[in-house]
């Protein structure tokens, strides 16, 4: 299906591809808003979301988001205007998202951890007209005051807040949802082929890359993934991570309306409460990543909880230890916002579920393992770069022609920069993750590049030069380590001092280096370029030596 209204800077699938994917069912023929309306008709009294002690049914969610969509248009937001999001994991976020989907306003899926650098860059790229913010989503950081300040700096006319007191000139979500206005008819404005959301990609640079996700494509992507776990209407899932991440959108937003299905939302992570909620709500499907996985696997009181409702638990890595600890069928998986998901299935052997990241979800996904940086395809059992194309593949980053020029093979396969090895296990072609080519860091599921950190480090008066690389961590998978060269006659800052300096410059807290290594020079390759691999190996070896003492 072709879009009714195109956005400059968005790369759309060509007409032939659109006809094929729509015709074979690889894309849905409806919008996100229509999917919610359908869910409300099918199961009006079923609970859509549970959060703490609050519940909302699909009929209630449909009605309140109709009111919000109309209120957003009355406020002055128009078709395909962008809205920045900095909200937490709660029902208000779901309401705000579906209100935008129905109004044709495009959420820019930021996260509460972003600060001046990230929000400023996104604002310049997307020119948002709205800003949804949850005051208390930033912990001790006042997100509302921050959002109001950023809105002034970047000429964002409408700030909408939830979670506590507001400030002058800021609208509240509750007030907008309380307005009684005629429902919108947007059938001639946008369709399943139009942009639903701007998702963000973590990468090797400090500049956020924006990924347009389309209504029908996004719905089908979530459907094909969740169908791998044999989900059904009425199933209950639990989500304890950011809703605005791509995984959060697919599991807690798309999954909810596709089936329809109930989602238990956890605003704050607490492993004991996680198990309590699984038991209380009779959760059947649980998804976790990053530091939550080892916390689940090491929770000492699993036996005290009734987990008999759980059918499947899926995680990016660590499925074997989770299954051993809980007795629940668990699988590793792989997901990338650019449009590919790989996963094991309930019927797969433990070797597949635990020893790989699984297999493709859509029969239309094409996967190639290529020689890194090249176009030669490698045979099974050889390690190479994971490249793919398919119904949910990125067509091109938003307004980024230079990046797009190097992100795809000549025949349209997206280059992930991830190294994998294909294997045949039990007759299935599965994939094993072997690391990354690029220099981004994955701290508990938050991926970020090092360019912006190094740029700010260079401003420190005591530092002559600094490079940041990933170092291994048992809980978060990776953390940032800074290799620093001191200016002559100066003493390098401590980790705490450097962190305070970077925070003051506007860097997000989760990007802060958590270890400093002093050095006189940086290793280089044979052609004289910085050898980041050598720096990563150096800190990994040092950490291993320290752990063995």
Coordinates of C-alpha atoms in Angstrom, one line a residue:
X1 CA 0.0 0.0 0.0
X2 CA 1.3 3.4 -1.0
X3 CA 1.3 6.4 1.4
X4 CA -1.5 9.0 1.0
X5 CA 0.9 11.8 2.1
X6 CA 4.6 11.7 1.8
X7 CA 7.2 13.3 4.0
X8 CA 10.3 15.0 2.6
X9 CA 13.4 13.1 3.7
X10 CA 11.6 9.7 4.2
X11 CA 12.6 6.9 1.9
X12 CA 9.5 4.9 0.9
X13 CA 9.3 1.4 -0.5
X14 CA 8.7 1.4 -4.3
X15 CA 5.3 0.7 -5.7
X16 CA 6.1 -2.8 -6.8
X17 CA 7.5 -3.8 -3.4
X18 CA 4.4 -2.3 -1.7
X19 CA 2.0 -4.2 -3.9
X20 CA 3.8 -7.5 -3.3
X21 CA 4.1 -7.2 0.5
X22 CA 0.5 -6.0 0.9
X23 CA -0.8 -8.7 -1.4
X24 CA 1.0 -11.6 0.4
X25 CA 0.0 -10.3 3.8
X26 CA 3.6 -9.3 4.9
X27 CA 2.1 -5.8 5.6
X28 CA -1.2 -5.1 7.3
X29 CA -3.8 -3.0 5.4
X30 CA -4.7 -0.9 8.5
X31 CA -3.2 1.9 10.6
X32 CA -2.2 1.7 14.3
X33 CA -5.3 3.6 15.2
X34 CA -7.5 1.3 13.3
X35 CA -5.9 -1.7 14.9
X36 CA -6.9 -0.3 18.3
X37 CA -10.4 0.4 17.2
X38 CA -10.6 -3.2 15.9
X39 CA -9.3 -4.5 19.3
X40 CA -11.9 -2.5 21.1
X41 CA -14.7 -4.0 19.0
X42 CA -13.4 -7.5 19.4
X43 CA -12.7 -7.4 23.1
X44 CA -14.1 -4.1 24.6
X45 CA -14.0 -5.3 28.2
X46 CA -10.6 -7.0 28.1
X47 CA -7.9 -5.2 30.0
X48 CA -5.4 -3.7 27.6
X49 CA -2.9 -2.5 30.2
X50 CA -2.1 -3.0 33.9
X51 CA 0.2 -0.6 35.7
X52 CA 0.6 -0.8 39.5
X53 CA -3.0 -0.7 40.6
X54 CA -4.5 0.9 37.5
X55 CA -6.2 -0.9 34.7
X56 CA -7.6 0.2 31.4
X57 CA -9.8 -1.8 29.0
X58 CA -9.5 -1.7 25.2
X59 CA -12.9 0.2 25.0
X60 CA -11.6 2.8 27.5
X61 CA -8.3 3.1 25.7
X62 CA -10.0 3.5 22.3
X63 CA -12.3 6.2 23.7
X64 CA -9.7 8.3 25.5
X65 CA -7.3 8.2 22.6
X66 CA -10.1 9.3 20.2
X67 CA -10.5 12.4 22.5
X68 CA -6.8 13.0 22.7
X69 CA -6.4 12.8 18.9
X70 CA -9.1 15.4 18.4
X71 CA -7.6 17.6 21.1
X72 CA -4.2 17.4 19.5
X73 CA -5.6 18.7 16.2
X74 CA -7.5 21.4 18.1
X75 CA -4.3 22.4 19.8
X76 CA -2.7 23.1 16.4
X77 CA -0.8 19.9 15.6
X78 CA -1.3 18.8 12.0
X79 CA -0.9 15.8 9.9
X80 CA 2.7 14.4 10.1
X81 CA 3.8 17.0 12.6
X82 CA 6.4 15.4 14.9
X83 CA 6.1 15.1 18.7
X84 CA 9.2 14.5 20.9
X85 CA 8.6 11.8 23.5
X86 CA 10.3 11.6 26.9
X87 CA 8.0 9.3 28.9
X88 CA 8.3 6.3 31.1
X89 CA 6.7 2.8 31.1
X90 CA 3.1 3.4 32.0
X91 CA -0.5 3.7 30.7
X92 CA -0.1 7.4 30.0
X93 CA 2.6 6.7 27.5
X94 CA 0.3 4.2 25.7
X95 CA -2.5 6.8 25.6
X96 CA -0.2 9.5 24.2
X97 CA 1.2 7.2 21.5
X98 CA -2.2 6.0 20.3
X99 CA -3.5 9.5 20.4
X100 CA -0.7 10.5 18.1
X101 CA -1.2 7.5 15.8
X102 CA -4.9 8.4 15.4
X103 CA -4.2 12.1 14.8
X104 CA -1.4 11.4 12.3
X105 CA 1.2 13.0 14.5
X106 CA 4.5 11.2 14.4
X107 CA 6.1 10.3 17.8
X108 CA 9.9 10.8 17.9
X109 CA 10.7 7.9 20.2
X110 CA 13.2 9.5 22.5
X111 CA 13.9 8.2 26.0
X112 CA 13.9 10.0 29.5
X113 CA 17.7 9.6 29.7
X114 CA 18.4 11.9 26.8
X115 CA 19.7 15.4 27.6
X116 CA 20.7 18.6 25.7
X117 CA 22.9 16.9 23.1
X118 CA 20.6 14.1 22.1
X119 CA 17.3 16.1 22.3
X120 CA 18.9 19.1 20.6
X121 CA 20.1 17.0 17.7
X122 CA 16.8 15.3 17.3
X123 CA 14.9 18.6 17.5
X124 CA 17.1 20.0 14.7
X125 CA 16.5 16.9 12.5
X126 CA 12.8 16.4 13.1
X127 CA 11.5 20.0 13.8
X128 CA 8.9 18.8 16.3
X129 CA 5.7 20.8 17.0
X130 CA 4.9 18.8 20.2
X131 CA 6.7 17.5 23.2
X132 CA 5.3 14.8 25.5
X133 CA 7.1 14.6 28.8
X134 CA 6.6 12.8 32.1
X135 CA 8.0 14.9 34.9
X136 CA 9.0 12.1 37.2
X137 CA 10.4 9.7 34.5
X138 CA 13.9 11.1 35.0
X139 CA 14.3 10.1 38.6
X140 CA 15.8 13.0 40.5
X141 CA 16.1 15.0 37.2
X142 CA 13.3 17.4 36.5
X143 CA 12.3 16.3 33.0
X144 CA 9.4 18.8 32.8
X145 CA 11.6 21.9 33.4
X146 CA 14.1 20.4 31.0
X147 CA 11.5 19.9 28.3
X148 CA 10.1 23.4 28.8
X149 CA 13.6 24.8 28.3
X150 CA 14.4 22.7 25.3
X151 CA 11.0 23.6 23.7
X152 CA 11.9 27.3 24.0
X153 CA 15.4 26.7 22.6
X154 CA 14.1 24.8 19.6
X155 CA 10.8 26.5 19.0
X156 CA 8.5 23.6 19.9
X157 CA 5.1 25.3 20.5
X158 CA 3.3 22.6 22.5
X159 CA 4.5 20.8 25.6
X160 CA 2.2 18.2 27.1
X161 CA 3.1 16.8 30.5
X162 CA 2.1 13.9 32.8
X163 CA 3.2 12.9 36.3
X164 CA 2.8 15.6 38.8
X165 CA 2.5 19.4 38.8
X166 CA 3.0 21.3 35.6
X167 CA 4.3 24.8 34.7
X168 CA 2.8 27.8 33.0
X169 CA 2.2 27.3 29.3
X170 CA 2.4 23.5 29.5
X171 CA -0.7 21.4 28.8
X172 CA -1.5 18.3 30.7
X173 CA -2.4 15.0 29.1
X174 CA -5.4 14.6 31.5
X175 CA -6.9 18.0 30.4
X176 CA -6.5 17.1 26.7
X177 CA -8.0 13.7 27.2
X178 CA -11.0 15.2 29.1
X179 CA -12.1 17.4 26.1
X180 CA -15.3 16.4 24.4
X181 CA -14.8 16.9 20.7
X182 CA -16.1 15.1 17.6
X183 CA -14.0 12.1 16.6
X184 CA -11.5 12.6 13.7
X185 CA -12.0 11.1 10.3
X186 CA -8.5 10.8 8.9
X187 CA -9.3 8.1 6.3
X188 CA -8.4 10.5 3.4
X189 CA -5.2 11.8 5.1
X190 CA -3.1 8.8 5.8
X191 CA -3.1 5.0 5.4
X192 CA -1.2 1.9 6.3
X193 CA 1.6 3.0 4.0
X194 CA 2.2 6.3 5.8
X195 CA 4.8 6.9 8.6
X196 CA 3.6 5.9 12.1
X197 CA 6.6 6.7 14.2
X198 CA 10.2 7.8 14.0
X199 CA 12.3 5.3 15.9
X200 CA 15.9 5.8 16.8
X201 CA 19.0 3.7 16.0
X202 CA 21.9 3.3 18.3
X203 CA 25.1 3.4 16.3
X204 CA 28.8 4.2 16.0
X205 CA 28.3 8.0 15.8
X206 CA 26.9 10.5 18.3
X207 CA 24.3 11.6 15.8
X208 CA 20.9 9.9 16.3
X209 CA 19.8 8.1 13.1
X210 CA 16.1 8.2 12.6
X211 CA 14.2 5.2 11.3
X212 CA 10.7 5.7 9.8
X213 CA 8.3 2.9 10.7
X214 CA 5.1 2.6 8.7
X215 CA 1.7 1.7 10.1
X216 CA 1.0 -1.5 8.2
X217 CA 4.6 -2.6 8.2
X218 CA 5.1 -2.1 11.9
X219 CA 1.9 -4.0 12.8
X220 CA 2.9 -7.0 10.6
X221 CA 6.5 -6.9 12.0
X222 CA 5.2 -7.3 15.5
X223 CA 2.7 -9.9 14.5
X224 CA 5.3 -12.1 12.7
X225 CA 7.6 -11.9 15.7
X226 CA 5.0 -12.7 18.4
X227 CA 3.5 -15.5 16.2
X228 CA 6.8 -17.3 16.6
X229 CA 5.9 -17.8 20.3
X230 CA 2.4 -19.1 19.4
X231 CA 0.7 -16.1 21.1
X232 CA -3.1 -15.9 21.0
X233 CA -5.9 -13.4 21.7
X234 CA -6.1 -12.6 25.4
X235 CA -2.6 -13.6 26.2
X236 CA -0.9 -11.6 29.0
X237 CA 2.6 -10.3 28.7
X238 CA 4.8 -8.3 31.0
X239 CA 7.1 -5.4 30.1
X240 CA 9.6 -3.7 32.5
X241 CA 11.7 -1.7 30.0
X242 CA 11.2 1.6 28.1
X243 CA 8.0 1.5 26.0
X244 CA 9.5 3.9 23.5
X245 CA 12.3 1.5 22.5
X246 CA 11.6 -0.4 19.3
X247 CA 11.3 -3.6 21.3
X248 CA 8.9 -1.9 23.8
X249 CA 6.8 -0.6 20.9
X250 CA 6.5 -4.0 19.3
X251 CA 5.8 -5.9 22.5
X252 CA 3.7 -3.5 24.6
X253 CA 2.0 -1.4 21.9
X254 CA 1.8 -3.4 18.6
X255 CA 1.3 -6.8 20.3
X256 CA -1.5 -5.3 22.4
X257 CA -3.7 -4.4 19.5
X258 CA -2.7 -7.2 17.1
X259 CA -4.3 -10.0 19.1
X260 CA -5.8 -8.2 21.4
X261 CA -3.5 -8.9 24.4
X262 CA -3.0 -7.6 27.9
X263 CA 0.3 -6.0 28.9
X264 CA 1.5 -5.6 32.5
X265 CA 3.7 -2.5 32.6
X266 CA 6.4 -2.0 35.3
X267 CA 7.5 1.6 35.6
X268 CA 10.4 0.7 38.0
X269 CA 12.5 -2.4 37.8
X270 CA 12.4 -4.6 40.9
X271 CA 13.1 -8.3 40.4
X272 CA 11.0 -9.4 43.3
X273 CA 8.0 -7.3 42.1
X274 CA 8.6 -8.7 38.6
X275 CA 8.0 -12.2 39.9
X276 CA 5.1 -11.0 42.0
X277 CA 3.4 -9.5 39.0
X278 CA 3.9 -12.6 36.9
X279 CA 2.2 -14.6 39.6
X280 CA -0.6 -12.1 40.4
X281 CA -1.5 -11.4 36.8
X282 CA -0.9 -14.9 35.5
X283 CA 1.5 -13.7 32.9
X284 CA 2.2 -16.0 29.9
X285 CA 4.9 -14.2 28.0
X286 CA 7.9 -12.2 29.4
X287 CA 10.6 -10.4 27.5
X288 CA 13.7 -9.0 29.0
X289 CA 17.1 -7.6 28.0
X290 CA 20.3 -6.1 29.5
X291 CA 20.8 -6.1 33.2
X292 CA 17.4 -7.6 34.0
X293 CA 18.3 -11.0 32.5
X294 CA 21.1 -11.8 35.1
X295 CA 18.9 -10.4 37.9
X296 CA 16.1 -12.8 36.9
X297 CA 18.6 -15.7 36.6
X298 CA 20.1 -15.0 40.0
X299 CA 16.9 -14.3 41.9
X300 CA 17.1 -16.5 45.0
X301 CA 13.4 -16.8 45.8
X302 CA 12.0 -18.1 42.5
X303 CA 10.5 -21.2 44.2
X304 CA 8.3 -18.9 46.3
X305 CA 6.4 -17.8 43.2
X306 CA 3.8 -19.6 41.2
X307 CA 5.1 -19.4 37.6
X308 CA 2.8 -22.0 36.2
X309 CA 1.1 -19.5 33.8
X310 CA 4.4 -18.7 32.0
X311 CA 4.7 -20.2 28.6
X312 CA 7.8 -18.5 27.3
X313 CA 10.5 -16.1 28.4
X314 CA 12.7 -14.5 25.7
X315 CA 15.8 -12.4 26.1
X316 CA 18.6 -11.1 23.9
X317 CA 21.2 -13.3 25.7
X318 CA 21.2 -15.5 28.8
X319 CA 18.2 -17.7 28.1
X320 CA 20.0 -20.9 29.3
X321 CA 20.7 -19.5 32.8
X322 CA 17.1 -18.0 33.0
X323 CA 15.6 -21.4 32.0
X324 CA 17.8 -23.2 34.5
X325 CA 16.7 -20.8 37.3
X326 CA 13.0 -20.6 36.6
X327 CA 12.2 -23.9 34.8
X328 CA 10.4 -21.8 32.1
X329 CA 11.1 -22.4 28.4
X330 CA 13.4 -19.5 27.5
X331 CA 15.1 -18.5 24.2
X332 CA 17.7 -16.1 23.0
X333 CA 16.8 -13.6 20.3
X334 CA 18.2 -10.8 18.2
X335 CA 16.5 -7.5 17.2
X336 CA 17.5 -4.4 15.4
X337 CA 15.3 -1.3 14.9
X338 CA 16.2 -1.3 11.2
X339 CA 13.8 -4.2 10.8
X340 CA 15.0 -7.7 11.5
X341 CA 14.1 -10.1 14.4
X342 CA 15.6 -13.5 14.9
X343 CA 14.4 -15.8 17.6
X344 CA 14.1 -19.4 18.8
X345 CA 10.7 -20.9 19.2
X346 CA 8.9 -22.9 21.9
X347 CA 9.2 -26.1 19.9
X348 CA 12.9 -25.6 19.1
X349 CA 15.6 -27.7 20.9
X350 CA 17.6 -26.2 23.8
X351 CA 20.6 -26.1 21.5
X352 CA 18.8 -23.7 19.2
X353 CA 17.1 -21.7 22.0
X354 CA 20.3 -21.3 24.1
X355 CA 23.1 -21.8 21.6
X356 CA 22.0 -19.4 19.0
X357 CA 19.9 -16.2 18.5
X358 CA 17.4 -18.2 16.4
X359 CA 15.9 -18.0 13.0
X360 CA 14.0 -15.5 10.9
X361 CA 10.4 -14.6 11.8
X362 CA 9.1 -13.7 8.3
X363 CA 9.4 -16.1 5.4
X364 CA 10.0 -12.9 3.3
X365 CA 13.1 -11.9 5.2
X366 CA 16.3 -12.5 3.2
X367 CA 19.5 -12.9 5.1
X368 CA 23.0 -12.9 3.8
X369 CA 26.3 -13.3 5.7
X370 CA 28.8 -11.2 3.8
X371 CA 32.5 -10.7 4.0
X372 CA 32.8 -7.6 6.3
X373 CA 32.6 -4.5 4.2
X374 CA 32.3 -6.5 1.0
X375 CA 29.6 -8.2 -1.1
X376 CA 30.9 -11.7 -1.2
X377 CA 28.5 -14.1 0.6
X378 CA 30.1 -16.5 3.0
X379 CA 29.1 -20.2 3.5
X380 CA 27.4 -21.7 6.5
X381 CA 29.7 -21.9 9.6
X382 CA 31.9 -18.9 8.6
X383 CA 31.7 -15.6 10.5
X384 CA 30.7 -12.5 8.6
X385 CA 28.5 -9.4 8.6
X386 CA 24.8 -9.9 9.0
X387 CA 22.9 -8.2 6.1
X388 CA 19.2 -8.4 5.4
X389 CA 16.3 -7.1 3.4
X390 CA 12.6 -7.9 3.8
X391 CA 9.1 -6.4 4.5
X392 CA 10.2 -4.5 7.5
X393 CA 13.7 -3.5 6.4
X394 CA 14.8 0.0 6.7
X395 CA 14.4 1.8 3.3
X396 CA 16.7 4.6 4.4
X397 CA 17.4 6.7 7.4
X398 CA 15.4 10.0 7.6
X399 CA 17.1 12.9 5.8
X400 CA 20.5 11.1 5.8
X401 CA 21.6 10.5 2.2
X402 CA 25.3 10.3 3.0
X403 CA 24.7 7.6 5.7
X404 CA 22.2 5.8 3.4
X405 CA 24.8 5.6 0.7
X406 CA 27.1 3.4 2.8
X407 CA 24.4 1.5 4.8
X408 CA 23.2 -0.9 2.0
X409 CA 24.7 -3.3 -0.4
X410 CA 24.2 -2.5 -4.1
X411 CA 21.2 -4.8 -4.2
X412 CA 19.5 -3.3 -1.1
X413 CA 20.6 -5.5 1.8
X414 CA 21.0 -3.5 5.0
X415 CA 24.5 -3.8 6.6
X416 CA 24.0 -4.3 10.3
X417 CA 27.7 -4.2 11.4
X418 CA 27.0 -7.2 13.5
X419 CA 29.1 -10.3 13.1
X420 CA 27.2 -13.7 13.0
X421 CA 27.7 -17.2 11.9
X422 CA 25.0 -19.3 10.3
X423 CA 24.6 -22.9 11.5
X424 CA 22.3 -25.8 10.7
X425 CA 20.8 -27.3 13.9
X426 CA 18.1 -29.9 13.7
X427 CA 17.6 -29.1 10.1
X428 CA 17.0 -25.3 10.8
X429 CA 19.2 -22.5 9.6
X430 CA 20.0 -20.5 12.7
X431 CA 22.4 -17.7 13.5
X432 CA 25.0 -17.2 16.3
X433 CA 26.1 -13.8 17.4
X434 CA 29.8 -13.3 17.3
X435 CA 30.3 -9.5 18.1
X436 CA 30.2 -6.2 16.2
X437 CA 32.3 -4.5 13.6
X438 CA 31.5 -1.0 14.6
X439 CA 32.5 0.9 17.7
X440 CA 29.2 1.4 19.4
X441 CA 28.6 0.3 23.0
X442 CA 25.6 -1.7 24.2
X443 CA 25.0 -0.9 27.9
X444 CA 22.1 -2.9 29.1
X445 CA 20.3 -2.6 25.8
X446 CA 21.0 1.2 25.4
X447 CA 23.3 1.4 22.3
X448 CA 25.4 4.5 21.8
X449 CA 28.3 5.7 19.8
X450 CA 31.5 7.2 21.2
X451 CA 32.0 10.2 18.9
X452 CA 30.0 12.7 21.0
X453 CA 31.6 11.5 24.2
X454 CA 35.1 11.9 22.8
X455 CA 34.2 15.3 21.4
X456 CA 33.3 16.5 24.9
X457 CA 36.3 14.8 26.6
X458 CA 38.5 16.8 24.3
X459 CA 37.2 20.0 25.9
X460 CA 38.4 19.0 29.4
X461 CA 41.4 21.2 30.4
X462 CA 43.4 18.3 31.8
X463 CA 43.0 16.0 28.9
X464 CA 45.1 16.1 25.8
X465 CA 43.2 13.3 24.0
X466 CA 40.7 10.6 24.9
X467 CA 39.2 7.5 23.3
X468 CA 36.2 5.6 24.5
X469 CA 35.6 1.9 23.9
X470 CA 33.4 -0.9 25.3
X471 CA 34.6 -3.0 28.2
X472 CA 32.9 -6.2 29.2
X473 CA 30.5 -6.2 32.2
X474 CA 28.8 -9.1 33.9
X475 CA 25.5 -7.2 34.6
X476 CA 25.2 -4.7 31.7
X477 CA 27.0 -6.6 29.0
X478 CA 29.2 -3.6 28.2
X479 CA 30.2 -0.3 29.8
X480 CA 32.2 2.6 28.5
X481 CA 35.9 2.8 29.3
X482 CA 37.9 6.0 28.6
X483 CA 41.6 5.8 27.6
X484 CA 43.0 9.2 28.4
X485 CA 46.2 11.1 27.7
X486 CA 46.9 13.9 30.2
X487 CA 48.0 17.3 29.2
X488 CA 51.6 18.1 30.2
X489 CA 51.7 19.1 33.9
X490 CA 48.0 18.1 34.5
X491 CA 46.4 15.3 36.5
X492 CA 43.7 13.3 34.9
X493 CA 40.2 13.6 36.4
X494 CA 38.7 10.7 38.4
X495 CA 35.7 8.8 37.0
X496 CA 33.4 10.9 39.2
X497 CA 35.0 14.2 38.1
X498 CA 35.0 13.3 34.4
X499 CA 31.3 12.3 34.8
X500 CA 30.4 15.6 36.4
X501 CA 32.2 17.4 33.6
X502 CA 30.3 15.5 30.9
X503 CA 27.0 15.8 32.5
X504 CA 27.5 19.6 32.8
X505 CA 28.1 19.6 29.0
X506 CA 24.8 17.9 28.4
X507 CA 25.7 14.2 27.9
X508 CA 23.2 11.6 28.9
X509 CA 24.2 9.8 32.2
X510 CA 24.1 6.3 30.8
X511 CA 26.9 7.2 28.3
X512 CA 29.4 8.3 31.0
X513 CA 32.7 6.3 31.0
X514 CA 32.7 4.1 34.1
X515 CA 36.5 3.4 34.1
X516 CA 39.5 5.5 33.1
X517 CA 42.8 4.1 31.8
X518 CA 45.8 6.4 31.6
X519 CA 48.1 6.1 28.6
X520 CA 50.8 7.9 26.7
X521 CA 49.6 7.0 23.3
X522 CA 46.9 5.0 21.4
X523 CA 47.6 1.8 19.4
X524 CA 47.3 2.2 15.6
X525 CA 46.7 -0.2 12.8
X526 CA 49.3 -1.0 10.1
X527 CA 47.8 1.9 8.0
X528 CA 48.1 4.3 10.9
X529 CA 44.5 4.4 12.0
X530 CA 43.3 4.2 15.6
X531 CA 43.1 0.5 16.6
X532 CA 40.0 0.4 18.8
X533 CA 40.0 -3.4 18.7
X534 CA 43.3 -3.3 20.5
X535 CA 42.0 -0.9 23.2
X536 CA 39.0 -3.2 23.7
X537 CA 41.2 -6.2 24.0
X538 CA 43.5 -4.4 26.4
X539 CA 40.8 -3.5 28.9
X540 CA 39.1 -6.9 28.6
X541 CA 42.4 -8.6 29.4
X542 CA 43.0 -6.2 32.3
X543 CA 39.6 -6.9 33.8
X544 CA 40.0 -10.6 33.4
X545 CA 43.4 -10.5 35.3
X546 CA 41.8 -8.4 38.1
X547 CA 38.9 -10.9 38.4
X548 CA 41.3 -13.8 38.7
X549 CA 43.2 -12.4 41.6

